[in-house]
Amino acid sequence: MTVTQNRAVESETSAAREKVLEVKNLRIHYETPRGDVIAVNGINFHVYKGETLGLVGESGCGKSTATAGILRLVQPPGRIVDGEVLLNGVDLLKLNESELRQKRWRDASLIPQGAMNSLNPVMKVKEQIGDGITTHEPGMSRQAVKERILELLTLVGLPSRVYDLYPHELSGGMKQRVCIAMGIALNPSMIIADEPTSALDVVVQRVVAQTLLDVKKKLGVSMILIGHDMGLQAQLVDRIAVMYAGNIVEIAPVRSLFEEPMHPYTQLLIASIPSIKERKPLKITEGLTHDLRNPPPGCIFQFRCPQVMEHCRKITPPLRELKPEHYVACHLYE
Amino acid sequence: MRGLTRGYVIRRIGMFFLTIWLGATIIYIIPRLMPGDPVSAMISRMMAQAGRIENTEQIIAAWREKFGLDDPPLTQYLRYMGNLLTFDLDYSLSSFPARVNELIARSIPWTLGLLTMATIISFVAGNAIGALMGWRNTPKTLKAILPFSLTFTSVPFFMLGMLLIYIFAYGLRWFSPGGSAARGIPQGLTWDYIMTVIHHGMLPAFAIVLASMGGWALGMRGMMITSAGEDYLILAQAKGLRLGRIFWRYSVRNAILPQVTALALSMGSIVAGSILVEYLFSYPGTGYLLYLGIVNSDFTLIQGVVFVLIVATSFAVLLIDLLYPLIDPRITYQKR
């Protein structure tokens, strides 16, 4: 199914497709006593209507921070330094607090990383899904809200008794489904799923991922799926953006990326997918990453790159389109 | 009720009585280990007032017999326990022939009134200050002012009390320096009497509130900061909820849970009164009564006051245990 979907994606020309989200030069820093940590270093990407964009990279590469930046949820000491986040043409970074509040959830929702702690322990499921709805739909009757919540629970495959339960009465997978139900409650045009399955065991992970995919297909919503599980990404997303130390180093349709990964980091990431057929040593351990407060001149990946060249240390490679929709930031292909 | 089983309630109430029995036994033993004999203490006090007293030996012997102090310890203990069952707390040794029951009954309303009000005000104000101090979205100016309200927390209770008396009673003459009501106004549910009681209670209440508010505020602030990083708060923000709702339903609602437990524990000590404050303001509450008992080696009075304190604390804890499932849905006594 993924393959046919991807073919459809690849056959369309980018100009004809509507961009729901456009992130331009987004830059997010964390303040520390010894200088700013550059968590997101001026990244650019977009998400088409109905598309799922995967965002991968190792822990700490800035993928969660980047998406938190989209919803302006970056927690202090982090702050958005520069950039534009155009959601349906409106720059979210320029809105005032109350305008932003109205956009949140209605236009872009979040399925959080740790579903375990993402639900308020002292509120019932119905209240937690409900307050998101009533805040944005103040005119909705109590009965209508209740029906909507029950409908959402069915949609994500939860029994209706969950309506009246507290979070601690649910299993991890159920909590994650509640979060999914919450995220789609207002039919947003954009869902940001921040490693929605990372806290779950493998079996539940697949089931929840399937739920997410089904729901997404039914609603035709656009989605950013953050993750570090390349295998899961390969099955769920249309295009993948690979992040390294706050920079996007490669964006490509999922098939193109797996068939012909171009950036050395992407190649290492794909090579490090564990196989059940053979044991192979991890390739990515060599070399240290740089101090994020003080990125080196030139390519961001130079210290760990197996194919590093002399001018990689001087000139930063720009993100260039080498094949249709396949962008890479690397000097190897010049 | 949610989260409660009958088995648990019965066991919990059993626990309540066991605690009281243990407490009662301990307060029976401890004063008897203290040096000093209450009867001779009383005689010497009488001698101090009246000069020489004839036949002190006989008087002491007669009183020891009257109070049963020469009986074997076990007999005394059993008699004491039997009396407790009927809430008979015996005669006061120092203000004979008054009974301890009467003394306590007379002073408890004062203490309950003063400390209940002071504790509630201090709890509400302290937690509000702490919650605002620990919240990220509190306006900067407010955040800069709030810590000043806690300045007096570092001043000891009694110092603060003396300072207040000096300023407001002797300096400004807004309040009277002590007592519980103005003389000459007949006791009763009249407007005048209620007003004078409130007027007299204000200064000691103010001392208690000022001194104890900071503890609540610091506890609450800590809890707010701990919970600030919780994922559910970020999700609440992502949902576009109004700040007020995030503050009350998500932040404060979770942060206040340990504070409620602390409040239940302090409820017990309300009955004991605040010894120093009551002494300082000559407020006729249980704290002052306990002070008198200690000064006069009055076994029975000390026992009585402490016994009431034990019952009150145990009862407050029992109550909070039974009510806690309502406050925190994660606590349940049902077996699953």
XYZ file of C-alpha atoms in Angstrom, chain A residues 14-302:
289
model
C 5.240 19.712 -6.787
C 3.891 22.897 -8.312
C 0.396 21.477 -8.611
C 0.184 20.500 -4.962
C -1.056 22.749 -2.233
C 1.302 23.392 0.659
C -0.481 23.274 4.025
C 2.569 24.125 6.051
C 5.675 25.971 5.070
C 8.573 26.444 7.460
C 11.124 29.002 6.376
C 14.484 29.565 7.996
C 13.254 28.452 11.440
C 15.900 29.072 14.062
C 15.542 28.065 17.701
C 18.130 28.595 20.414
C 18.364 27.405 23.994
C 19.941 29.905 26.291
C 22.656 28.576 28.586
C 25.067 30.473 30.826
C 27.862 29.728 28.370
C 26.185 30.831 25.172
C 23.202 29.793 23.087
C 22.773 26.197 22.026
C 21.627 26.211 18.425
C 18.957 23.522 18.487
C 17.369 24.344 15.143
C 19.640 26.062 12.674
C 17.472 27.808 10.092
C 15.589 24.887 8.592
C 13.246 24.984 5.577
C 10.598 22.435 4.677
C 6.981 22.175 3.707
C 4.148 19.688 4.011
C 1.665 19.126 1.203
C -2.026 18.677 1.718
C -2.841 15.120 2.795
C 0.796 14.198 3.019
C 2.777 12.656 5.866
C 6.253 14.008 6.311
C 8.616 11.955 8.428
C 11.208 13.769 10.478
C 14.074 11.548 11.578
C 17.374 11.956 13.322
C 19.078 10.846 16.501
C 18.095 12.061 19.975
C 18.939 15.687 20.512
C 19.130 16.573 16.847
C 16.354 19.118 17.278
C 13.435 17.362 15.653
C 11.079 17.751 18.610
C 12.224 21.319 19.158
C 11.584 22.130 15.510
C 8.008 20.899 15.679
C 7.451 22.557 19.045
C 8.520 25.708 17.234
C 5.749 25.266 14.695
C 3.110 25.452 17.452
C 5.184 27.958 19.435
C 5.434 25.527 22.299
C 9.164 25.888 22.810
C 9.648 25.968 26.582
C 12.089 28.376 28.186
C 15.080 28.657 28.171
C 14.414 27.905 24.509
C 13.190 30.631 22.185
C 12.394 31.052 18.525
C 15.014 33.414 17.177
C 14.008 33.770 13.577
C 11.915 32.298 10.798
C 8.421 31.962 9.433
C 5.853 29.232 9.991
C 3.115 29.561 7.403
C 0.084 27.446 8.208
C -2.501 27.786 5.436
C -0.712 30.991 4.510
C -0.783 32.575 7.989
C 2.512 33.157 9.778
C 1.994 31.647 13.242
C 5.085 33.378 14.611
C 3.549 36.793 14.012
C 0.233 36.174 15.799
C -0.530 37.557 19.244
C -1.349 35.219 22.135
C -5.096 35.065 21.648
C -4.924 34.705 17.870
C -2.406 31.929 18.356
C -4.659 30.257 20.918
C -7.442 30.134 18.366
C -5.175 28.584 15.722
C -3.816 25.944 18.054
C -5.730 22.680 17.991
C -8.272 23.983 15.477
C -5.680 24.250 12.678
C -2.747 22.308 14.031
C -2.797 19.739 16.796
C -0.166 17.771 18.645
C 0.054 14.101 19.452
C 2.663 14.192 22.187
C 5.736 12.133 22.734
C 5.079 10.632 26.138
C 1.437 9.662 26.213
C 2.130 8.277 29.690
C 2.443 11.762 31.132
C 0.524 13.763 28.586
C -2.849 13.315 30.205
C -3.768 15.262 33.313
C -3.976 12.604 36.043
C -6.874 14.250 37.871
C -9.221 14.749 34.912
C -11.379 12.177 33.213
C -10.808 11.349 29.548
C -14.096 13.001 28.619
C -13.087 16.295 30.212
C -9.679 16.284 28.594
C -10.942 15.649 25.098
C -13.929 17.860 25.837
C -12.113 20.996 26.965
C -10.177 21.101 23.702
C -13.478 20.996 21.818
C -15.462 23.459 23.918
C -12.649 26.017 23.985
C -12.797 26.280 20.220
C -16.509 25.527 19.769
C -18.143 27.443 22.597
C -21.570 27.144 21.017
C -21.621 23.361 20.945
C -24.232 21.713 23.169
C -23.202 19.334 25.905
C -24.909 16.453 24.165
C -23.166 17.208 20.872
C -19.781 17.330 22.600
C -20.458 13.992 24.233
C -21.466 12.417 20.922
C -18.375 13.826 19.275
C -16.100 12.396 21.967
C -17.706 8.956 21.718
C -17.365 9.116 17.946
C -13.665 9.970 18.306
C -13.101 7.092 20.724
C -14.675 4.665 18.262
C -12.550 6.101 15.481
C -9.331 5.276 17.308
C -10.630 1.865 18.344
C -11.350 2.479 22.003
C -14.425 1.145 23.834
C -16.901 3.826 24.890
C -16.391 3.111 28.598
C -13.063 4.941 28.287
C -15.170 8.114 28.167
C -15.679 7.985 31.925
C -12.240 6.749 32.989
C -9.226 8.474 34.458
C -5.852 8.232 32.683
C -4.363 5.891 35.302
C -7.082 3.385 34.512
C -5.828 3.035 30.932
C -2.923 1.061 29.475
C -0.111 2.825 27.641
C -1.535 1.992 24.234
C -4.970 3.210 25.281
C -3.542 6.487 26.551
C -1.798 7.000 23.239
C -5.087 6.367 21.426
C -6.801 8.902 23.675
C -4.107 11.374 22.628
C -4.760 10.558 18.974
C -8.506 11.005 19.491
C -7.790 14.313 21.178
C -5.561 15.440 18.327
C -8.178 14.837 15.632
C -11.102 16.194 17.636
C -11.419 19.415 15.623
C -10.390 18.045 12.226
C -7.239 20.147 12.068
C -5.466 20.600 8.760
C -2.151 19.626 10.332
C -1.253 17.037 12.957
C 2.171 16.923 14.532
C 2.885 13.490 15.946
C 5.977 13.578 18.114
C 7.249 10.000 18.327
C 3.734 8.854 19.151
C 4.774 5.251 19.537
C 8.185 5.484 21.129
C 6.987 4.774 24.658
C 5.151 1.611 23.674
C 6.279 -1.974 23.225
C 6.780 -3.227 19.685
C 3.430 -4.948 19.244
C 1.380 -2.068 20.629
C 3.591 0.268 18.611
C 2.482 -1.301 15.338
C -1.168 -1.323 16.358
C -1.119 2.336 17.378
C 0.791 3.252 14.215
C -1.850 1.458 12.180
C -4.579 3.370 14.019
C -2.809 6.608 13.272
C -2.513 5.710 9.606
C -6.182 4.693 9.340
C -7.377 7.849 11.030
C -5.161 9.966 8.839
C -6.462 8.297 5.696
C -10.069 8.788 6.773
C -9.602 12.461 7.498
C -7.157 13.287 4.731
C -5.165 15.399 7.148
C -1.523 16.400 6.707
C 0.903 15.117 9.276
C 4.442 15.455 10.497
C 5.598 12.222 12.064
C 8.691 12.516 14.193
C 10.624 9.376 14.940
C 13.940 7.643 14.986
C 12.652 4.228 13.986
C 13.549 4.143 10.287
C 11.610 0.916 9.750
C 8.393 2.392 11.116
C 8.930 5.557 9.103
C 9.386 3.583 5.901
C 5.919 2.172 6.363
C 4.084 5.269 7.469
C 5.293 8.366 5.661
C 5.323 9.816 2.154
C 8.451 11.906 2.386
C 11.272 11.921 4.924
C 13.370 14.772 6.204
C 16.630 13.763 7.879
C 17.894 16.080 10.588
C 21.384 16.276 11.979
C 22.422 18.696 14.731
C 19.704 21.217 13.985
C 19.981 21.055 10.216
C 18.001 19.209 7.591
C 20.577 17.305 5.537
C 18.287 15.428 3.168
C 14.597 15.482 2.203
C 13.203 12.956 -0.223
C 10.196 10.807 -1.058
C 10.424 7.743 1.128
C 11.205 5.270 -1.675
C 13.842 7.405 -3.220
C 15.471 7.870 0.156
C 15.609 4.203 1.034
C 16.609 3.073 -2.440
C 19.290 5.662 -2.891
C 20.219 7.510 0.264
C 22.592 10.271 -0.760
C 23.802 12.039 2.352
C 26.454 10.041 4.230
C 24.474 10.517 7.467
C 21.318 9.094 5.897
C 23.345 6.170 4.609
C 24.661 5.511 8.114
C 21.159 5.789 9.596
C 19.754 3.276 7.161
C 22.728 0.966 7.657
C 22.128 1.043 11.386
C 18.590 -0.367 11.154
C 18.982 -3.586 13.152
C 18.448 -6.734 11.172
C 17.164 -9.985 12.601
C 19.102 -11.954 9.988
C 22.616 -10.892 10.849
C 24.587 -9.152 13.536
C 26.529 -6.209 12.332
C 28.449 -3.635 14.285
C 26.993 -0.141 14.457
C 28.719 2.138 12.024
C 27.674 5.464 13.405
C 29.680 5.582 16.635
C 32.876 6.934 15.137
C 33.770 10.567 15.585
C 32.398 13.049 18.045
C 29.740 15.548 17.333
C 30.619 19.202 17.698
C 29.662 21.580 20.504
C 26.182 22.778 19.595
C 26.946 26.205 20.991
C 29.680 26.674 18.473
C 29.062 24.895 15.170
C 32.124 24.573 12.940
C 32.414 26.368 9.635
C 31.503 24.179 6.673
C 29.410 21.039 6.752
C 27.652 20.239 10.012
C 28.432 16.512 9.673
C 32.171 16.864 8.985
